[in-house]
Coordinates of C-alpha atoms and ligand atoms in Angstrom, one line a residue:
M1 CA 4.1 -20.2 31.6
T2 CA 7.9 -21.2 30.8
T3 CA 11.2 -19.5 31.9
A4 CA 11.4 -18.4 28.0
D5 CA 8.2 -17.3 27.7
R6 CA 9.0 -14.4 30.6
Q7 CA 12.1 -13.5 29.5
G8 CA 11.6 -9.6 27.3
R9 CA 10.9 -8.9 23.9
L10 CA 12.3 -6.5 21.1
L11 CA 8.9 -5.5 19.8
A12 CA 8.4 -2.6 16.7
I13 CA 4.8 -0.5 15.7
S14 CA 5.4 2.4 13.4
D15 CA 3.2 4.5 11.8
L16 CA 0.4 4.9 14.8
H17 CA -1.4 8.6 12.8
I18 CA -3.0 8.9 16.2
G19 CA -4.6 11.8 14.6
Y20 CA -7.7 8.6 13.6
A21 CA -9.8 7.8 17.0
E22 CA -9.9 4.2 15.3
N23 CA -5.9 4.3 15.5
R24 CA -5.8 6.4 18.8
A25 CA -7.5 3.3 20.4
L26 CA -5.3 0.6 19.9
V27 CA -2.7 2.3 21.6
E28 CA -5.0 3.0 23.9
R29 CA -5.2 -1.6 24.5
M30 CA -1.4 -1.4 23.6
R31 CA 0.4 -3.8 25.9
P32 CA 4.1 -5.3 26.0
E33 CA 4.6 -9.2 26.5
T34 CA 6.8 -9.3 29.4
D35 CA 7.5 -6.7 31.7
D36 CA 10.9 -6.3 30.4
D37 CA 9.7 -5.1 26.3
W38 CA 11.2 -3.2 24.2
L39 CA 9.5 -1.2 21.9
L40 CA 10.1 0.6 18.8
V41 CA 7.9 2.9 17.3
A42 CA 9.0 4.4 14.0
G43 CA 7.8 7.3 13.3
D44 CA 4.6 8.8 12.0
V45 CA 2.8 9.1 16.0
A46 CA 0.8 11.9 14.9
E47 CA 1.4 16.0 13.7
T48 CA 0.6 17.3 16.2
V49 CA 2.9 18.1 19.5
A50 CA 0.2 17.2 22.4
D51 CA -0.8 13.9 19.8
I52 CA 2.9 13.3 20.0
R53 CA 3.5 13.2 23.7
W54 CA -0.3 11.4 24.6
A55 CA 1.3 8.5 22.1
L56 CA 4.6 8.6 23.3
E57 CA 3.9 8.9 27.6
T58 CA 1.2 6.7 27.4
L59 CA 3.4 3.4 25.3
G60 CA 6.5 4.6 28.2
A61 CA 4.5 4.3 31.0
R62 CA 4.2 -0.2 30.1
F63 CA 7.3 -0.7 28.1
R64 CA 10.7 -1.1 29.9
K65 CA 12.0 1.2 27.1
V66 CA 10.4 3.1 24.0
I67 CA 12.6 3.6 21.4
W68 CA 11.3 6.5 19.0
A69 CA 12.4 7.0 15.0
P70 CA 11.3 10.6 13.6
G71 CA 8.5 9.8 10.8
N72 CA 7.4 12.7 8.1
H73 CA 4.3 13.3 10.1
E74 CA 5.4 14.4 13.1
L75 CA 8.5 17.3 11.2
W76 CA 5.4 19.1 9.8
T77 CA 4.2 21.8 10.5
H78 CA 0.9 21.5 10.4
P79 CA -2.3 24.2 10.9
S80 CA -4.0 22.2 13.7
D81 CA -0.5 22.3 16.0
A82 CA -0.6 25.0 18.5
V83 CA 3.0 24.8 18.0
T84 CA 4.8 26.2 14.8
L85 CA 8.4 25.7 15.2
R86 CA 9.6 24.8 11.5
G87 CA 12.3 21.9 10.5
V88 CA 15.3 21.2 12.9
A89 CA 13.9 23.4 15.4
R90 CA 11.0 21.5 15.4
Y91 CA 13.0 18.2 15.7
E92 CA 15.5 19.3 18.6
H93 CA 11.5 20.1 20.6
L94 CA 9.6 16.6 19.7
V95 CA 14.1 14.9 21.0
E96 CA 13.4 17.4 24.4
L97 CA 10.2 16.1 25.2
C98 CA 11.3 12.8 25.0
R99 CA 13.9 12.8 26.9
E100 CA 11.1 14.9 29.2
L101 CA 9.5 11.8 28.8
G102 CA 12.2 8.6 28.9
V103 CA 12.5 8.2 25.7
T104 CA 15.5 7.2 23.6
T105 CA 15.9 9.3 19.8
P106 CA 18.0 9.9 17.0
E107 CA 20.4 11.7 19.5
D108 CA 20.4 9.9 22.2
P109 CA 23.6 6.8 23.3
Y110 CA 22.5 4.3 21.3
P111 CA 21.3 1.9 24.4
V112 CA 21.9 -2.4 24.2
W113 CA 19.0 -5.0 24.1
E114 CA 21.5 -7.1 26.6
G115 CA 17.6 -9.3 26.2
P116 CA 17.0 -12.8 24.3
G117 CA 18.0 -12.5 19.8
G118 CA 21.3 -9.4 21.2
P119 CA 23.3 -8.2 22.8
V120 CA 21.9 -5.9 19.6
A121 CA 23.0 -2.1 19.8
V122 CA 19.8 0.0 19.3
A123 CA 20.1 2.8 16.9
P124 CA 17.1 5.6 16.3
L125 CA 17.8 7.0 12.7
F126 CA 16.4 10.5 11.5
L127 CA 17.9 10.4 7.1
L128 CA 14.4 11.7 5.4
Y129 CA 15.1 11.2 1.7
D130 CA 16.9 13.0 -0.8
Y131 CA 14.5 12.6 -3.8
S132 CA 17.4 10.4 -5.8
F133 CA 14.1 6.8 -5.9
L134 CA 13.6 8.7 -9.3
P135 CA 10.5 6.7 -11.1
A136 CA 12.3 5.0 -14.3
G137 CA 13.3 7.4 -17.0
C138 CA 13.8 10.5 -14.0
A139 CA 17.3 11.2 -14.7
T140 CA 16.7 14.5 -11.2
K141 CA 14.3 15.7 -8.9
E142 CA 12.9 18.2 -11.2
E143 CA 12.2 15.4 -13.9
G144 CA 10.7 13.2 -11.1
L145 CA 9.2 16.7 -9.4
A146 CA 7.6 16.9 -12.9
Y147 CA 6.9 13.6 -13.4
A148 CA 4.6 13.3 -9.8
H149 CA 3.0 17.0 -9.8
G150 CA 1.7 15.5 -13.8
T151 CA 0.2 12.1 -12.8
G152 CA -1.1 13.7 -9.3
V153 CA 0.9 12.0 -6.9
V154 CA 2.7 14.4 -4.6
C155 CA 3.3 13.9 -0.9
T156 CA 2.3 16.2 1.5
D157 CA 5.6 16.8 2.8
E158 CA 5.9 19.3 -0.2
H159 CA 3.4 21.1 1.6
L160 CA 4.0 21.1 5.3
L161 CA 7.3 19.8 5.5
H162 CA 10.0 22.6 6.0
P163 CA 14.1 21.6 6.2
D164 CA 15.1 25.2 7.5
P165 CA 17.5 26.0 8.6
Y166 CA 18.6 23.7 5.3
P167 CA 18.1 25.1 2.2
S168 CA 15.8 22.5 1.2
R169 CA 15.2 19.1 2.1
E170 CA 17.6 16.8 0.3
A171 CA 20.6 18.7 1.7
W172 CA 18.8 17.9 5.1
C173 CA 19.3 15.3 4.8
R174 CA 22.6 14.4 3.4
A175 CA 23.7 16.5 7.1
R176 CA 21.9 13.9 9.1
V177 CA 23.2 11.1 7.1
A178 CA 26.6 11.7 7.3
E179 CA 26.6 12.3 10.6
T180 CA 24.3 9.2 11.5
G181 CA 27.8 8.0 9.4
R182 CA 29.8 8.9 12.2
R183 CA 27.5 7.7 14.7
L184 CA 27.3 4.3 14.1
A185 CA 31.0 4.0 12.5
E186 CA 31.4 3.8 15.8
I187 CA 29.0 0.8 17.8
P188 CA 31.9 -1.3 19.2
A189 CA 32.4 -3.7 16.2
E190 CA 31.5 -7.0 17.8
L191 CA 28.2 -6.2 18.8
P192 CA 25.3 -6.3 15.9
T193 CA 22.7 -3.8 15.0
V194 CA 18.3 -3.1 14.8
L195 CA 18.6 -0.3 12.6
V196 CA 15.1 1.9 13.3
N197 CA 14.3 4.8 10.4
H198 CA 11.3 5.9 9.3
Y199 CA 12.5 5.1 5.6
P200 CA 13.4 1.8 4.3
L201 CA 17.1 1.8 3.8
D202 CA 17.3 0.4 0.5
R203 CA 14.9 1.1 -2.3
H204 CA 13.8 -2.5 -2.3
P205 CA 10.6 -2.3 -0.8
T206 CA 8.9 0.3 -2.8
E207 CA 9.3 -1.8 -5.7
V208 CA 5.6 -2.7 -4.7
L209 CA 4.1 1.0 -4.6
W210 CA 1.0 1.2 -5.8
Y211 CA 2.3 5.0 -7.4
P212 CA 6.2 4.7 -7.6
E213 CA 6.6 8.6 -8.5
F214 CA 6.0 8.3 -4.5
A215 CA 9.2 5.9 -3.6
M216 CA 11.4 10.0 -4.0
W217 CA 10.2 10.5 -0.8
C218 CA 10.8 7.1 0.8
G219 CA 14.5 7.0 1.8
T220 CA 17.6 8.3 -0.8
R221 CA 20.4 5.6 -2.4
L222 CA 23.0 7.3 0.8
T223 CA 22.6 4.7 2.6
A224 CA 21.7 1.0 0.3
D225 CA 24.5 -0.5 1.3
W226 CA 24.4 0.0 5.2
H227 CA 22.7 -3.0 6.2
R228 CA 25.4 -4.7 4.7
T229 CA 27.8 -3.2 6.6
H230 CA 27.0 -1.9 9.9
R231 CA 26.7 -5.9 11.4
V232 CA 22.4 -5.4 10.8
A233 CA 20.8 -7.8 12.2
A234 CA 17.8 -6.5 11.5
M235 CA 16.4 -3.0 9.6
V236 CA 12.8 -1.3 10.8
Y237 CA 11.2 1.2 9.2
G238 CA 7.1 1.7 7.9
H239 CA 6.5 4.9 6.1
L240 CA 4.8 2.4 3.5
H241 CA 1.9 1.7 5.2
I242 CA 2.7 -2.4 3.5
P243 CA 4.0 -4.4 6.2
R244 CA 5.7 -7.4 5.1
T245 CA 8.9 -8.8 6.2
T246 CA 12.1 -9.0 3.5
W247 CA 15.4 -10.0 2.5
L248 CA 17.9 -8.5 1.4
D249 CA 21.6 -9.7 0.9
G250 CA 20.4 -12.0 4.4
V251 CA 19.6 -9.4 6.1
R252 CA 15.5 -8.7 6.8
F253 CA 13.9 -6.2 6.6
E254 CA 11.0 -5.4 9.3
E255 CA 8.3 -2.5 7.8
V256 CA 6.0 -2.8 10.8
S257 CA 3.5 0.4 10.3
V258 CA 0.0 -0.1 11.9
G259 CA -1.6 3.3 8.4
Y260 CA -4.6 4.2 7.9
P261 CA -8.7 2.6 9.1
R262 CA -9.0 2.6 5.5
E263 CA -5.9 0.2 5.2
W264 CA -5.3 -2.3 8.2
R265 CA -9.8 -2.7 8.5
K266 CA -8.9 -5.0 4.8
R267 CA -6.0 -7.3 6.4
S268 CA -6.4 -10.2 8.1
E269 CA -3.8 -9.5 10.8
P270 CA -5.0 -8.1 14.2
P271 CA -4.4 -4.4 13.7
G272 CA -2.0 -2.1 16.1
T273 CA -0.1 -6.2 17.0
L274 CA 2.7 -5.8 17.6
R275 CA 6.1 -6.7 16.0
R276 CA 8.6 -9.5 17.0
I277 CA 11.9 -8.1 16.6
L278 CA 14.2 -9.6 18.2
P279 CA 14.6 -13.0 19.7
M280 CA 13.1 -14.3 15.9
E281 CA 10.1 -16.5 15.5
V282 CA 10.9 -20.0 15.4
G283 CA 10.3 -19.9 11.3
S284 CA 10.5 -16.6 10.9
G285 CA 12.8 -16.1 8.4
D286 CA 10.2 -18.5 5.5
R287 CA 7.8 -16.4 6.3
G288 CA 9.5 -12.8 4.4
V289 CA 9.8 -12.8 0.7
A290 CA 12.5 -12.0 -1.6
P291 CA 12.8 -8.5 -3.1
Ligands
FE2_1 FE1 2.8 6.5 7.7
FE2_2 FE1 5.7 8.5 6.9

């Protein structure tokens, strides 16, 4: 092994969905490449607090640092979960769980990756969505939802992701975007960033969705310029269950999801493979596709 091989790596994964036994088995096998690796977990670990705890505790014991951003599935108040908290109270409960486990959350100071490809500030984000990625021909959330109900493609969030005490998920989203924008502006100007969010900051990754109306539950137009305004070295996201690399305005977008067994069984890459974010893989500039 060369000296370079022993240097740490900034790795990423999302959409572990360990409610599926086959996905839990993937997490049981996940290991760092070096003792100094960090792991970014971009949401959708599981639906129950017990499963979320198991996964983050398991990974936290193996990686030098684990950094988590919530997905919509963690925020569901699922009938199978003993924890019945809703909305902000549930999110805060998960943040407390992470602090107990030593896992970094969007509420903590942004750690700085000093390894190869660094230094960069690594910012886990919790931004949610606001229905502004509307289907073609729709001008409002109401029109978009009416269209989605017509096609039958309606996200389960409508039933299980409660915004309490906010009046709506879009109101919660707007508050998160405003507060997060303030936090990001405080990062020293000399530091590039790696932004980690369950949803893409720009709409382009949703353009390949099989059901385009699902984009309403996939982000917000409020962050459309963030990849340009926050010195972003890489934007890491999941949720779409379409793992790939794209480039927009010279910025790398990495969709790092595992997804459901019925999805990953069809792929050629071994399931549960961790995506290297930094240092950038040689030739990865050619790997992605333009949006
Ligand atoms: Fe997911
Ligand atoms: Fe998701």
